[in-house]
Amino acid sequence: MDIFLTEKHKIVRHSVQDFAQKQIVPIAKEIDEEQRFPWEVVDKMATLGYLGIQAPKELGGAGMDTVSYTIIIEEISKASASLGLCASVHNSVALYPILAFGNKSQKEKFVPDLATGKKIGAFCLTEPNAGSDASAIEATAIKDENRDSDHYIVNANKVFVTNGGVAETFLIFVRTNPSAGPKGISVIIAEKGSAGFIVGERENLSGMRANPVSSIRLSDCKIHASNLLAKEGQGLKIGLAALDTGRIGIAAQAVGICQGSLEEGIKYAKERIQFNVPIAKHQSIQNMIADMGTQVESARLMVYRAALLKDMGKPFSKEAAMAKLMASETASRVADMAVQIHGGYGYSKSYPVERYYRDARITRIYEGTSEVHRMVIARSLLS
Amino acid sequence: MKLNIIACVKSVINNMLPGSNRNTLENMELNPFDKPAIEMALSLIKEHKGTLTVLSMGPKSATFGIHQTIAMGADRAVLICDPALKESDTYITAKVLGKALKKLEPFDIVLFGTRSSDSDTGHVGPQTAQMLDIPFIGNIHSLTADQMKNRWIVERKADGYLEAFEVDAKNSKEQKNSSVAFSVSSSFGDSNTFGRPSFISLYGVERAFADKNIEFWDNQTLGLKPEETGLIASPTKIVAWNKEKRSKACQFIDGTYDQKAEQLAQKLSEAGFVG
């Protein structure tokens, strides 16, 4: 597995494992049960650079590569997928688009606070009537009174916003030209605290419960035109680029859930005695462990390949989509097998596999469903 | 008062595959007992300013542990790496480290871990101090400077007592500076403002690989002949090295719940686990 990882990557993994084991694992169960966002740990993650993994050093980031990013998200997610989600979304779909598409003053204004974790970022695309079909969004940002105005009046109703309850910097997908169809979509950077910016109810989700996934509403919210990311009409392009990168993060998160499920499955199989032997001696359990291990490695290899391609500056969109599809579907299967190995105990909150099982399920849905990913992959293969 | 501190550390094997004693980048890390020495050095530098140099002897794969120390905050790192050093015992290790320390003069303090997690001798710190003819105090958890007198005040715990010492930095005949050596207890930092547990940041990892390079020294750098080091020169030689066979035995305690609890507490106390 580690054949193409450098010594630096290995030290990154070792360091994150050390942190996750000592700081996240002990609270993972509690923050899930109590739906608590653990600021005390997130602040430490910020100090260690986990919220500015790939941002340049001069803007407060750690300046690392995508493979390191993948390793970090994987290891945090293994301890708590909710916190892995926080870091993945913050780094890849909130911070990255500003780095990739922002102008100099936008980068200087927003990136340092995000990269050092002083502020958490969020990405607001999904609406009640626009999920997989992102071009169906209804949110609008209309120039005040005349086209030369230097303000937009933004009205938006966004749902399922990861980090929504704690974020302060939001990328909002809006229509700046409602009659232009997909070409009328743009991205506006909104800040919490603006008049008309409302953080809605926290979602009561099945998994990822430590992340304050919330709805966000902007009601006649006046936002300065300098907060427009890139140009009007470039929203879908920004969204697709962000999601390409985001997919690698979610795929890495799924691999973390897989690895956690595998390790818990092995541990329990060695401890649990039935028919006078540890159940790991039974062939049916061995078959499950063998399948789990093989599938986890396959998923991980695909995710690392996508990350490597990105670091090499090569096209990685198809590979990232394949990795996300593979890793998320694998996470569901592997977590399911881990529950099966645990039997009745796996269905109780006494063991972490119950949480992995719930957390794994959403990875097949968010940042592009498995069905949308198949569509993307098929389009690429058939073109 | 700027301090030049040298921390002598070791990379140890953390996960040995069955039937193998190979050290690779996959299975080496900084000796956990050396971490408090690095942390104490960094907290002293935070207070007094100065530099931390990490010195180590080991194979090429030992760079893993050395990079960890640079990521933690070390300013310079030297790895003494030579095939002729293979299987050196603690005496030869101390001799080699002593030579290297002479080359790194001037310095104020040399810090060691109390022992290594793989060979567990605790020899190297005191032996190296002996090679340099400087004072050594082991297992300290507190170190403060009495700057007026060029003196150090140290505390250590031993046998249920808290001991405090004053120690003068010693200027031996051949030395360019006065210095003193300590090994640092794993309990360092428990009550320290530096705050444990400390974690390696991504910024630190970047620093370790961006502009800090490990300097590689060999026997030639230190003026040592191959026959003066390694297994040939070592007074102690490992003749057998087998995995210990551990047997588990279950003991049952009889009586009422109160009696059982009493007996259990007593057994744990006798075994040194509590009390």
XYZ file of C-alpha atoms in Angstrom:
658
model
C 0.000 0.000 0.000
C 2.647 2.420 1.037
C 4.884 1.878 -1.970
C 4.397 5.321 -3.440
C 4.239 7.235 -0.169
C 7.259 9.310 0.799
C 8.842 9.479 4.238
C 7.099 12.821 4.652
C 3.685 11.261 3.949
C 4.444 8.585 6.518
C 5.337 11.177 9.148
C 2.102 13.018 8.335
C 0.152 9.791 8.885
C 2.035 8.975 12.088
C 1.410 12.476 13.478
C -2.307 12.535 12.610
C -2.791 9.019 13.993
C -1.159 10.118 17.237
C -3.468 13.141 17.476
C -6.621 11.248 16.471
C -5.938 8.413 18.876
C -5.371 10.674 21.867
C -7.763 13.541 21.192
C -10.597 12.316 18.937
C -11.118 8.614 19.711
C -11.896 9.257 23.411
C -14.759 11.654 22.540
C -16.016 10.148 19.256
C -18.902 8.246 20.844
C -20.023 11.115 23.046
C -20.020 13.800 20.332
C -22.060 11.499 18.104
C -24.620 10.752 20.791
C -24.909 14.323 21.987
C -24.707 15.905 18.532
C -21.905 18.099 19.838
C -19.382 19.946 17.697
C -16.176 19.630 19.766
C -14.653 23.093 19.458
C -11.913 22.168 21.936
C -10.621 19.532 19.504
C -11.314 21.509 16.325
C -9.253 24.393 17.741
C -6.352 21.974 18.228
C -6.823 20.661 14.691
C -6.553 24.263 13.505
C -3.327 24.800 15.459
C -1.850 21.692 13.854
C -2.680 22.925 10.342
C -5.514 20.485 9.556
C -7.811 23.300 8.414
C -5.363 24.749 5.902
C -3.739 21.580 4.617
C -3.138 22.695 1.032
C -3.365 26.458 1.420
C -0.069 28.211 0.699
C 2.210 28.942 3.635
C 2.190 32.686 2.975
C -1.573 32.680 3.520
C -1.369 30.715 6.759
C -1.724 27.210 5.337
C 0.507 24.168 5.667
C 1.236 24.053 1.917
C 0.973 20.276 1.642
C 0.071 18.066 -1.313
C -3.165 16.228 -2.084
C -1.808 12.850 -0.971
C -1.125 14.325 2.491
C -4.627 15.807 2.468
C -6.031 12.357 1.673
C -4.063 10.733 4.485
C -5.174 13.372 7.010
C -8.885 13.137 6.134
C -8.659 9.325 6.201
C -7.079 9.236 9.656
C -9.396 11.841 11.220
C -12.426 10.066 9.720
C -11.288 6.731 11.111
C -11.581 8.297 14.568
C -14.682 10.411 13.877
C -16.217 10.693 10.413
C -18.089 13.829 11.549
C -14.799 15.636 12.164
C -13.317 14.228 8.955
C -16.324 15.710 7.176
C -15.745 19.090 8.814
C -12.101 19.148 7.680
C -12.825 17.771 4.198
C -15.585 20.259 3.375
C -13.708 23.180 4.926
C -10.499 22.409 3.002
C -11.812 21.252 -0.333
C -15.092 22.956 -1.139
C -14.875 26.134 0.959
C -11.194 27.088 1.010
C -10.037 25.542 -2.274
C -12.462 27.415 -4.606
C -11.319 30.751 -3.131
C -7.709 29.741 -3.774
C -8.452 28.495 -7.278
C -10.867 31.184 -8.450
C -10.486 34.108 -6.047
C -8.704 37.318 -6.934
C -5.745 38.598 -4.897
C -7.768 40.689 -2.490
C -10.325 37.903 -1.926
C -7.515 35.464 -1.133
C -5.919 37.912 1.265
C -9.232 38.688 2.890
C -10.650 35.174 3.351
C -7.890 32.550 3.127
C -5.754 33.333 6.228
C -8.711 33.096 8.627
C -9.910 29.873 7.005
C -6.461 28.266 6.699
C -5.623 28.894 10.345
C -9.068 27.775 11.452
C -10.087 31.119 12.936
C -13.168 30.714 10.789
C -14.849 27.573 9.512
C -15.985 27.452 5.894
C -19.084 25.988 4.243
C -20.383 25.305 0.740
C -24.021 26.050 -0.059
C -25.271 24.496 -3.271
C -28.109 22.142 -2.343
C -31.665 23.506 -2.092
C -34.961 21.803 -1.332
C -35.613 21.468 -5.094
C -32.027 21.224 -6.356
C -29.946 18.235 -5.326
C -28.280 16.160 -8.033
C -29.597 18.669 -10.568
C -27.518 21.590 -9.340
C -28.543 23.763 -12.267
C -32.073 23.863 -10.864
C -31.166 26.193 -7.996
C -33.591 29.014 -7.278
C -31.413 31.286 -5.114
C -30.851 34.704 -6.616
C -28.351 37.526 -6.309
C -29.629 40.594 -8.093
C -27.746 43.822 -8.401
C -29.323 46.529 -6.297
C -31.530 48.811 -8.442
C -29.269 48.915 -11.454
C -26.586 46.732 -12.979
C -23.845 49.155 -11.966
C -24.637 48.902 -8.305
C -21.792 47.605 -6.165
C -24.081 45.363 -4.115
C -26.087 42.222 -4.678
C -29.348 41.503 -2.932
C -29.199 37.795 -2.186
C -32.159 35.546 -1.493
C -31.423 31.898 -0.918
C -32.753 28.868 0.887
C -29.949 26.325 1.273
C -30.276 22.964 2.980
C -27.947 20.244 4.273
C -25.093 22.708 4.705
C -22.183 20.819 6.259
C -20.543 22.893 9.046
C -23.561 25.224 8.657
C -24.073 25.761 12.369
C -20.465 26.765 13.066
C -19.189 28.245 9.799
C -18.599 31.950 9.285
C -17.599 32.009 5.609
C -20.059 30.551 3.116
C -19.851 29.996 -0.626
C -23.405 30.556 -1.862
C -24.493 29.348 -5.294
C -26.996 31.809 -6.750
C -28.520 32.942 -10.002
C -27.184 36.351 -10.952
C -29.060 36.156 -14.215
C -32.275 34.207 -13.668
C -33.086 34.050 -17.372
C -29.706 32.634 -18.476
C -30.238 29.045 -17.294
C -27.093 27.217 -16.128
C -24.964 30.074 -17.471
C -26.612 32.465 -15.055
C -25.247 30.706 -11.969
C -22.551 32.429 -9.862
C -20.857 32.049 -6.491
C -21.011 34.729 -3.799
C -18.944 34.646 -0.619
C -21.277 35.427 2.268
C -20.297 36.083 5.844
C -22.255 35.171 8.929
C -23.538 38.216 10.720
C -24.655 40.094 7.621
C -28.180 41.503 7.914
C -30.599 38.959 6.475
C -28.217 36.004 6.939
C -29.982 33.355 8.986
C -28.598 30.060 10.253
C -31.515 27.661 10.356
C -32.287 24.493 12.259
C -29.670 21.828 12.669
C -30.614 18.669 10.779
C -31.355 15.604 12.894
C -29.353 13.153 10.816
C -28.810 9.422 11.042
C -25.011 9.757 10.933
C -22.368 12.498 10.973
C -24.158 13.706 14.071
C -21.262 15.693 15.532
C -21.298 17.934 12.467
C -23.801 20.791 12.709
C -25.317 20.224 9.266
C -27.902 23.016 9.024
C -30.063 24.999 6.681
C -28.980 28.517 5.738
C -31.302 31.276 4.605
C -30.429 34.626 3.086
C -33.322 37.046 3.055
C -32.722 40.258 1.102
C -29.130 40.004 2.273
C -26.987 42.831 0.910
C -23.548 41.593 -0.120
C -20.819 43.699 -1.695
C -20.034 42.891 -5.324
C -16.390 42.353 -4.431
C -17.542 39.093 -2.824
C -18.433 37.636 -6.218
C -16.068 34.708 -6.840
C -14.564 34.848 -10.354
C -17.125 36.230 -12.799
C -20.879 36.119 -13.106
C -21.999 32.928 -14.811
C -19.014 30.850 -13.706
C -20.834 29.202 -10.818
C -21.213 25.755 -12.327
C -17.576 25.699 -13.427
C -16.490 26.587 -9.870
C -18.898 24.041 -8.426
C -17.627 21.230 -10.631
C -13.975 22.050 -9.900
C -14.701 22.186 -6.170
C -16.585 18.903 -6.270
C -13.776 17.185 -8.203
C -11.466 17.997 -5.294
C -14.184 17.401 -2.740
C -14.714 13.888 -4.065
C -11.168 12.958 -3.127
C -11.865 14.160 0.426
C -15.138 12.256 0.763
C -13.523 9.175 -0.761
C -10.696 9.481 1.787
C -13.312 9.834 4.511
C -14.988 6.625 3.307
C -11.619 4.830 3.375
C -11.168 5.973 6.982
C -14.582 4.541 7.900
C -13.639 1.311 6.077
C -10.342 0.986 7.913
C -11.995 1.641 11.270
C -14.670 -0.975 10.524
C -12.044 -3.508 9.458
C -9.923 -2.997 12.576
C -12.944 -3.198 14.890
C -14.130 -6.313 13.054
C -10.754 -8.025 13.476
C -10.502 -7.046 17.137
C -13.941 -8.376 17.975
C -13.484 -11.559 15.940
C -10.419 -12.386 18.034
C -12.159 -11.662 21.349
C -15.587 -13.182 20.898
C -15.821 -16.850 21.833
C -18.554 -18.990 20.300
C -18.528 -22.762 19.966
C -15.495 -22.698 22.327
C -13.214 -20.793 19.949
C -12.736 -17.161 18.975
C -15.120 -16.531 16.083
C -12.055 -15.541 13.971
C -11.411 -19.315 13.767
C -14.664 -19.795 11.864
C -14.315 -19.747 8.113
C -17.401 -17.627 7.512
C -15.893 -14.853 9.652
C -12.509 -15.267 7.965
C -14.188 -14.851 4.580
C -15.737 -11.594 5.735
C -12.424 -10.308 7.109
C -10.634 -11.260 3.874
C -13.251 -9.504 1.735
C -13.224 -6.435 3.955
C -9.425 -6.132 3.858
C -9.267 -6.620 0.101
C -12.009 -4.109 -0.609
C -10.516 -1.490 1.720
C -7.146 -1.753 -0.034
C -8.782 -1.476 -3.474
C -10.666 1.645 -2.437
C -7.596 3.200 -0.841
C -5.444 2.597 -3.918
C -8.014 4.318 -6.127
C -8.253 7.322 -3.808
C -4.484 7.719 -3.582
C -4.201 7.416 -7.359
C -6.661 10.282 -7.849
C -4.723 12.368 -5.299
C -1.397 11.565 -6.976
C -2.750 12.546 -10.385
C -3.910 15.860 -8.971
C -0.483 16.462 -7.433
C 1.132 15.675 -10.784
C -1.069 18.287 -12.460
C -2.792 15.667 -14.601
C -6.538 15.311 -15.236
C -8.102 13.489 -12.300
C -11.829 14.141 -12.605
C -12.791 10.642 -13.812
C -10.397 8.967 -11.372
C -11.738 11.036 -8.462
C -15.306 10.106 -9.423
C -14.370 6.410 -9.637
C -12.557 6.613 -6.308
C -15.518 8.298 -4.610
C -17.975 5.753 -6.032
C -15.777 2.814 -5.084
C -14.816 4.053 -1.609
C -18.313 5.082 -0.548
C -19.951 1.867 -1.765
C -17.139 -0.096 -0.096
C -17.595 1.789 3.176
C -21.252 0.787 3.312
C -20.443 -2.855 2.603
C -17.476 -3.069 4.962
C -19.266 -1.319 7.829
C -22.195 -3.680 7.249
C -19.891 -6.703 7.498
C -18.295 -5.272 10.658
C -21.769 -5.051 12.221
C -22.454 -8.619 11.106
C -19.258 -9.878 12.772
C -20.354 -8.183 16.000
C -23.788 -9.814 15.824
C -26.338 -8.240 18.170
C -23.643 -6.132 19.821
C -22.931 -4.524 16.458
C -26.466 -3.180 16.440
C -25.982 -1.524 19.823
C -24.235 1.738 20.557
C -21.781 -0.109 22.803
C -19.429 -0.680 19.866
C -18.134 1.877 17.334
C -19.227 -0.217 14.333
C -22.811 0.933 14.871
C -21.614 4.512 14.314
C -19.460 3.538 11.322
C -22.533 1.863 9.796
C -24.607 5.052 10.077
C -21.748 7.325 9.012
C -20.856 5.182 5.979
C -24.331 5.464 4.487
C -24.211 9.169 3.664
C -20.934 8.887 1.752
C -22.957 7.330 -1.089
C -25.206 10.385 -1.170
C -23.359 13.639 -0.501
C -20.956 15.473 -2.777
C -22.612 13.635 -5.659
C -24.663 10.462 -5.255
C -23.331 7.149 -6.513
C -25.814 7.459 -9.379
C -24.468 10.870 -10.413
C -20.928 9.534 -10.185
C -21.824 6.634 -12.478
C -23.233 9.195 -14.877
C -19.998 11.237 -14.750
C -17.835 8.124 -15.207
C -19.949 6.731 -18.039
C -19.904 10.071 -19.822
C -16.129 10.131 -19.583
C -15.742 6.527 -20.781
C -18.178 6.953 -23.662
C -16.853 10.260 -24.901
C 21.369 33.720 28.255
C 21.101 31.852 24.983
C 21.339 28.102 25.318
C 22.918 25.615 22.997
C 21.185 22.361 23.761
C 21.952 18.976 22.288
C 19.452 16.160 22.562
C 20.718 12.660 21.881
C 17.902 10.520 20.519
C 17.294 7.130 18.969
C 14.909 5.816 16.334
C 13.393 2.550 17.492
C 11.465 -0.234 15.795
C 7.811 0.074 16.778
C 6.313 -2.853 14.987
C 8.352 -5.905 14.199
C 6.968 -8.366 11.725
C 7.171 -11.980 12.862
C 10.551 -13.530 12.107
C 12.157 -10.229 11.143
C 14.389 -7.731 12.850
C 14.669 -5.457 9.867
C 14.364 -1.764 10.466
C 12.703 0.151 7.661
C 11.037 3.505 7.279
C 7.788 1.592 7.698
C 8.422 0.531 11.246
C 10.713 3.098 12.866
C 9.822 6.051 15.018
C 11.348 8.313 17.622
C 11.985 6.459 20.877
C 9.001 7.552 23.002
C 11.318 8.008 26.017
C 13.287 10.625 24.034
C 10.223 12.793 23.437
C 10.351 14.391 26.926
C 14.001 15.376 26.282
C 12.991 17.186 23.092
C 10.055 18.813 24.862
C 12.209 19.993 27.751
C 14.802 21.370 25.329
C 12.114 23.245 23.412
C 10.600 24.710 26.565
C 14.079 25.863 27.731
C 14.676 27.516 24.364
C 11.278 29.161 24.536
C 12.324 30.640 27.862
C 16.010 31.448 27.254
C 16.310 31.505 23.422
C 19.047 29.482 21.752
C 19.189 26.407 19.541
C 18.405 22.717 19.751
C 20.604 20.253 17.891
C 19.491 16.647 17.690
C 22.181 14.002 17.572
C 21.563 10.381 16.765
C 23.363 7.254 15.683
C 21.585 4.683 13.584
C 20.837 3.240 10.155
C 19.492 5.297 7.256
C 15.943 4.365 8.190
C 16.499 6.261 11.459
C 15.756 9.474 9.551
C 12.076 8.910 10.408
C 12.615 9.637 14.095
C 15.036 12.480 13.339
C 12.558 14.178 11.014
C 9.997 13.895 13.797
C 12.301 15.872 16.096
C 12.797 18.611 13.472
C 9.019 18.709 13.009
C 8.726 19.177 16.776
C 11.056 22.177 16.570
C 14.731 21.118 16.512
C 16.978 23.536 14.615
C 19.652 21.159 13.426
C 19.993 17.388 13.178
C 22.990 15.104 12.816
C 22.713 11.391 12.127
C 25.844 9.318 12.540
C 25.377 6.570 10.034
C 28.065 4.064 9.054
C 27.830 0.337 8.251
C 30.808 -0.216 10.601
C 28.664 0.969 13.536
C 26.306 -1.964 13.182
C 25.611 -3.817 16.431
C 27.583 -1.387 18.580
C 26.790 -1.874 22.259
C 25.986 0.977 24.633
C 29.660 1.596 25.475
C 30.643 2.067 21.821
C 27.479 4.112 21.192
C 28.483 6.424 24.046
C 32.006 6.632 22.674
C 30.755 7.604 19.216
C 28.248 10.108 20.614
C 31.028 11.550 22.794
C 33.216 12.108 19.744
C 30.350 13.734 17.881
C 29.509 15.965 20.863
C 33.111 17.200 20.950
C 32.655 18.181 17.326
C 29.448 20.036 18.180
C 30.992 22.173 20.918
C 30.233 24.631 22.355
C 27.005 23.551 24.065
C 25.441 24.151 27.467
C 23.328 21.072 28.090
C 23.100 17.553 26.718
C 19.744 15.857 27.191
C 18.871 12.185 26.855
C 15.788 10.051 27.265
C 15.917 7.831 30.317
C 16.077 4.696 28.188
C 15.073 3.279 24.829
C 11.873 1.355 24.298
C 13.669 -1.378 22.356
C 16.790 -2.206 24.399
C 15.871 -0.587 27.708
C 19.399 -0.282 29.158
C 19.469 3.365 30.241
C 23.254 3.252 29.796
C 23.897 5.672 26.980
C 23.165 8.941 28.807
C 25.458 8.388 31.795
C 28.141 6.651 29.700
C 28.279 9.530 27.234
C 28.583 12.062 30.082
C 31.454 9.964 31.405
C 33.157 10.050 27.992
C 32.980 13.861 28.113
C 33.816 14.012 31.819
C 30.815 16.186 32.604
C 28.224 15.822 35.404
C 25.119 13.729 34.778
C 21.825 13.537 36.655
C 19.227 11.003 35.544
C 15.445 11.015 35.378
C 14.910 14.728 36.003
C 11.531 16.370 35.505
C 12.451 19.982 36.197
C 15.418 22.105 35.155
C 15.894 25.775 36.011
C 18.887 28.022 35.553
C 20.605 29.947 38.315
C 22.165 32.307 35.822
C 24.253 34.286 38.287
C 26.192 31.242 39.348
C 26.298 29.302 36.066
C 24.466 26.632 37.964
C 21.452 24.406 37.276
C 18.763 23.453 39.746
C 17.158 20.150 38.955
C 14.419 18.031 40.458
C 13.835 14.339 40.185
C 11.603 11.781 41.813
C 13.176 8.691 43.290
C 11.795 6.002 45.525
C 8.878 8.092 46.746
C 11.005 11.191 47.401
C 11.289 14.439 45.540
C 14.962 15.307 45.217
C 16.445 18.655 44.292
C 20.040 19.172 43.210
C 22.300 22.008 42.305
C 24.805 21.205 39.663
C 27.599 23.374 38.272
C 28.324 23.255 34.603
C 31.761 21.717 34.474
C 34.619 22.847 32.339
C 36.806 19.855 31.689
C 40.345 20.221 30.415
C 39.828 19.669 26.738
C 36.431 21.261 26.494
C 35.716 24.534 24.827
C 32.771 25.132 27.098
C 31.222 24.112 30.376
C 28.276 21.785 30.188
C 26.188 19.272 32.004
C 24.098 16.250 30.982
C 20.687 15.033 32.093
C 18.193 12.369 31.198
C 14.620 13.565 31.230
C 11.811 11.716 32.952
C 8.675 10.766 31.064
C 6.784 12.694 33.722
C 8.244 15.954 32.384
C 5.508 18.214 31.184
C 2.784 16.766 33.396
C 2.793 20.016 35.318
C 4.628 22.077 32.739
C 3.207 25.103 31.010
C 4.574 23.804 27.729
C 1.604 21.494 27.974
C 1.488 17.858 27.084
C 0.451 16.068 25.079
C 2.198 17.929 22.308
C 1.502 16.927 18.751
C 3.487 17.339 15.573
C 1.847 19.949 13.362
C 1.701 19.946 9.580
C 3.688 23.172 9.679
C 6.401 21.292 11.576
C 6.420 18.432 9.065
C 6.738 20.924 6.212
C 9.639 22.592 7.999
C 11.349 19.231 8.587
C 11.368 18.502 4.875
C 11.527 21.979 3.365
C 14.599 23.721 4.633
C 16.036 21.467 7.318
C 18.264 18.717 6.127
C 19.698 16.008 8.252
C 23.518 16.107 8.273
C 24.995 12.650 7.812
C 28.251 11.920 9.591
C 30.213 8.685 9.509
C 33.214 7.166 11.266
C 35.554 9.162 9.072
C 33.893 12.433 10.085
C 34.627 11.538 13.696
C 38.140 10.212 13.120
C 37.161 6.683 14.077
C 38.542 3.540 12.467
C 36.051 0.801 11.503
C 37.629 -1.632 14.000
C 37.051 0.844 16.837
C 33.276 0.581 16.455
C 30.519 -1.929 15.862
C 30.262 -5.477 17.092
C 34.054 -6.138 16.969
C 34.870 -3.327 19.379
C 31.895 -3.789 21.702
C 32.664 -5.199 25.171
C 29.163 -6.670 25.371
C 27.722 -8.891 22.683
C 24.219 -10.208 22.243
C 24.431 -14.007 22.139
C 20.726 -14.839 22.267
C 17.683 -12.835 21.343
C 14.384 -14.667 21.527
C 10.875 -13.552 22.056
C 9.807 -14.117 25.639
C 7.147 -16.749 26.108
C 4.421 -15.276 28.237
C 2.054 -17.448 30.125
C -1.291 -16.220 31.295
C -2.789 -17.691 34.432
C -6.168 -16.812 35.820
C -6.489 -16.425 39.574
C -9.881 -16.670 41.253
C -10.739 -14.737 44.378
C -13.324 -16.188 46.737
C -15.489 -14.602 49.392
C -18.195 -11.966 49.658
C -18.129 -8.972 47.309
C -16.457 -6.861 50.001
C -13.836 -9.516 50.700
C -13.190 -9.963 46.990
C -12.767 -6.216 46.515
C -10.408 -6.040 49.477
C -8.293 -8.935 48.209
C -8.226 -7.583 44.677
C -7.079 -4.149 45.878
C -4.359 -5.805 47.963
C -3.115 -7.926 45.070
C -3.021 -4.929 42.734
C -1.171 -2.926 45.375
C 1.347 -5.707 45.948
C 1.942 -5.968 42.227
C 2.636 -2.229 42.127
C -0.297 -1.322 39.889
C -2.000 0.910 42.476
C -0.981 2.729 45.639
